[in-house]
PDB file of C-alpha atoms in Angstrom:
ATOM      1  CA  MET A   9     -47.418-206.789-183.617  1.00 53.00           C
ATOM      2  CA  ASP A  10     -50.831-205.334-183.200  1.00 67.00           C
ATOM      3  CA  GLY A  11     -53.508-205.516-186.487  1.00 75.00           C
ATOM      4  CA  ARG A  12     -53.683-201.651-187.440  1.00 85.00           C
ATOM      5  CA  ARG A  13     -48.798-202.425-188.511  1.00 84.00           C
ATOM      6  CA  ARG A  14     -49.827-205.420-190.367  1.00 82.00           C
ATOM      7  CA  ARG A  15     -52.730-203.363-192.602  1.00 89.00           C
ATOM      8  CA  SER A  16     -50.600-200.494-192.882  1.00 91.00           C
ATOM      9  CA  ILE A  17     -47.768-202.812-193.989  1.00 91.00           C
ATOM     10  CA  LYS A  18     -50.283-204.273-196.415  1.00 92.00           C
ATOM     11  CA  GLU A  19     -52.425-200.755-197.738  1.00 95.00           C
ATOM     12  CA  GLY A  20     -49.008-200.100-198.762  1.00 94.00           C
ATOM     13  CA  PHE A  21     -48.389-203.075-201.108  1.00 96.00           C
ATOM     14  CA  ASP A  22     -52.437-202.525-202.581  1.00 96.00           C
ATOM     15  CA  LEU A  23     -51.547-198.898-203.436  1.00 97.00           C
ATOM     16  CA  GLY A  24     -48.289-199.504-204.872  1.00 96.00           C
ATOM     17  CA  VAL A  25     -49.942-202.817-206.849  1.00 97.00           C
ATOM     18  CA  GLY A  26     -53.170-200.532-207.845  1.00 97.00           C
ATOM     19  CA  PHE A  27     -50.973-197.449-209.194  1.00 97.00           C
ATOM     20  CA  PHE A  28     -48.651-200.250-211.341  1.00 98.00           C
ATOM     21  CA  GLY A  29     -51.732-202.601-211.858  1.00 97.00           C
ATOM     22  CA  PHE A  30     -53.137-199.580-213.705  1.00 98.00           C
ATOM     23  CA  PHE A  31     -50.865-198.401-215.988  1.00 98.00           C
ATOM     24  CA  THR A  32     -49.855-201.795-217.407  1.00 98.00           C
ATOM     25  CA  ALA A  33     -53.314-202.218-218.181  1.00 98.00           C
ATOM     26  CA  ALA A  34     -53.251-198.828-219.568  1.00 98.00           C
ATOM     27  CA  PHE A  35     -50.437-199.836-221.744  1.00 98.00           C
ATOM     28  CA  CYS A  36     -51.882-202.978-222.904  1.00 98.00           C
ATOM     29  CA  VAL A  37     -54.746-200.928-223.931  1.00 98.00           C
ATOM     30  CA  ILE A  38     -52.190-198.233-226.391  1.00 98.00           C
ATOM     31  CA  THR A  39     -50.423-201.221-227.013  1.00 98.00           C
ATOM     32  CA  LEU A  40     -53.096-202.681-228.536  1.00 98.00           C
ATOM     33  CA  VAL A  41     -54.948-199.447-230.597  1.00 98.00           C
ATOM     34  CA  TYR A  42     -51.187-199.409-231.950  1.00 97.00           C
ATOM     35  CA  GLU A  43     -51.788-202.941-233.469  1.00 97.00           C
ATOM     36  CA  ILE A  44     -53.928-202.574-234.047  1.00 97.00           C
ATOM     37  CA  LEU A  45     -54.097-199.008-236.509  1.00 97.00           C
ATOM     38  CA  ARG A  46     -51.005-200.665-237.975  1.00 96.00           C
ATOM     39  CA  GLN A  47     -47.661-198.982-236.097  1.00 97.00           C
ATOM     40  CA  ASP A  48     -44.711-200.101-234.604  1.00 96.00           C
ATOM     41  CA  ALA A  49     -46.130-200.779-231.063  1.00 96.00           C
ATOM     42  CA  LEU A  50     -42.731-202.795-229.903  1.00 97.00           C
ATOM     43  CA  GLY A  51     -42.351-199.486-226.681  1.00 97.00           C
ATOM     44  CA  TRP A  52     -45.755-199.924-225.799  1.00 97.00           C
ATOM     45  CA  ALA A  53     -45.412-203.176-225.315  1.00 97.00           C
ATOM     46  CA  LEU A  54     -41.552-203.684-223.748  1.00 98.00           C
ATOM     47  CA  GLY A  55     -43.381-200.799-221.464  1.00 98.00           C
ATOM     48  CA  THR A  56     -46.605-202.831-220.805  1.00 98.00           C
ATOM     49  CA  LEU A  57     -44.091-205.390-219.612  1.00 98.00           C
ATOM     50  CA  VAL A  58     -42.125-204.674-217.427  1.00 98.00           C
ATOM     51  CA  LEU A  59     -44.304-202.805-215.966  1.00 98.00           C
ATOM     52  CA  GLY A  60     -46.098-206.659-215.339  1.00 98.00           C
ATOM     53  CA  LEU A  61     -43.512-207.452-214.127  1.00 98.00           C
ATOM     54  CA  VAL A  62     -42.948-204.699-210.967  1.00 98.00           C
ATOM     55  CA  THR A  63     -46.846-205.295-210.281  1.00 98.00           C
ATOM     56  CA  ALA A  64     -46.336-209.388-210.191  1.00 97.00           C
ATOM     57  CA  ALA A  65     -43.626-208.199-208.140  1.00 97.00           C
ATOM     58  CA  ILE A  66     -45.047-206.335-205.235  1.00 97.00           C
ATOM     59  CA  TRP A  67     -47.896-209.412-205.685  1.00 97.00           C
ATOM     60  CA  TRP A  68     -45.108-211.804-204.896  1.00 97.00           C
ATOM     61  CA  SER A  69     -43.421-209.210-201.968  1.00 96.00           C
ATOM     62  CA  ARG A  70     -46.598-208.194-200.594  1.00 95.00           C
ATOM     63  CA  GLN A  71     -47.558-212.479-200.652  1.00 95.00           C
ATOM     64  CA  ALA A  72     -44.260-213.196-198.600  1.00 95.00           C
ATOM     65  CA  VAL A  73     -43.894-210.020-196.663  1.00 93.00           C
ATOM     66  CA  LEU A  74     -47.982-210.892-194.469  1.00 91.00           C
ATOM     67  CA  ARG A  75     -46.510-214.062-194.622  1.00 92.00           C
ATOM     68  CA  ARG A  76     -43.424-213.304-192.793  1.00 92.00           C
ATOM     69  CA  MET A  77     -45.535-211.510-190.720  1.00 88.00           C
ATOM     70  CA  ASP A  78     -48.107-214.589-189.585  1.00 87.00           C
ATOM     71  CA  ARG A  79     -45.213-216.683-188.589  1.00 89.00           C
ATOM     72  CA  ALA A  80     -43.471-214.390-186.099  1.00 83.00           C
ATOM     73  CA  VAL A  81     -46.984-213.206-184.592  1.00 81.00           C
ATOM     74  CA  SER A  82     -47.538-216.708-184.597  1.00 83.00           C
ATOM     75  CA  GLU A  83     -43.373-218.027-182.786  1.00 83.00           C
ATOM     76  CA  ILE A  84     -44.695-215.198-180.403  1.00 80.00           C
ATOM     77  CA  GLU A  85     -47.640-216.501-179.850  1.00 80.00           C
ATOM     78  CA  GLN A  86     -45.648-220.186-178.814  1.00 82.00           C
ATOM     79  CA  ASP A  87     -43.920-218.689-176.069  1.00 76.00           C
ATOM     80  CA  ARG A  88     -46.561-217.556-174.463  1.00 71.00           C
TER      81      ARG A  88
END
């Protein structure tokens, strides 16, 4: 497996983490504003939680996929 494929997969995961991470941060700010204004912030807080969990899941998936790819490359190189 060449480095371009690994970089492409890594960039895809990074794009997902960045996208969901941005909205996680934005929802967190919105939640804080609603709390400061003493309005109902439960929906925003739950949205922040869900987006944070999605971001974490993408991050952990990224780590697992890259680790698996590195392990496969090392096994191929050992067979040579």
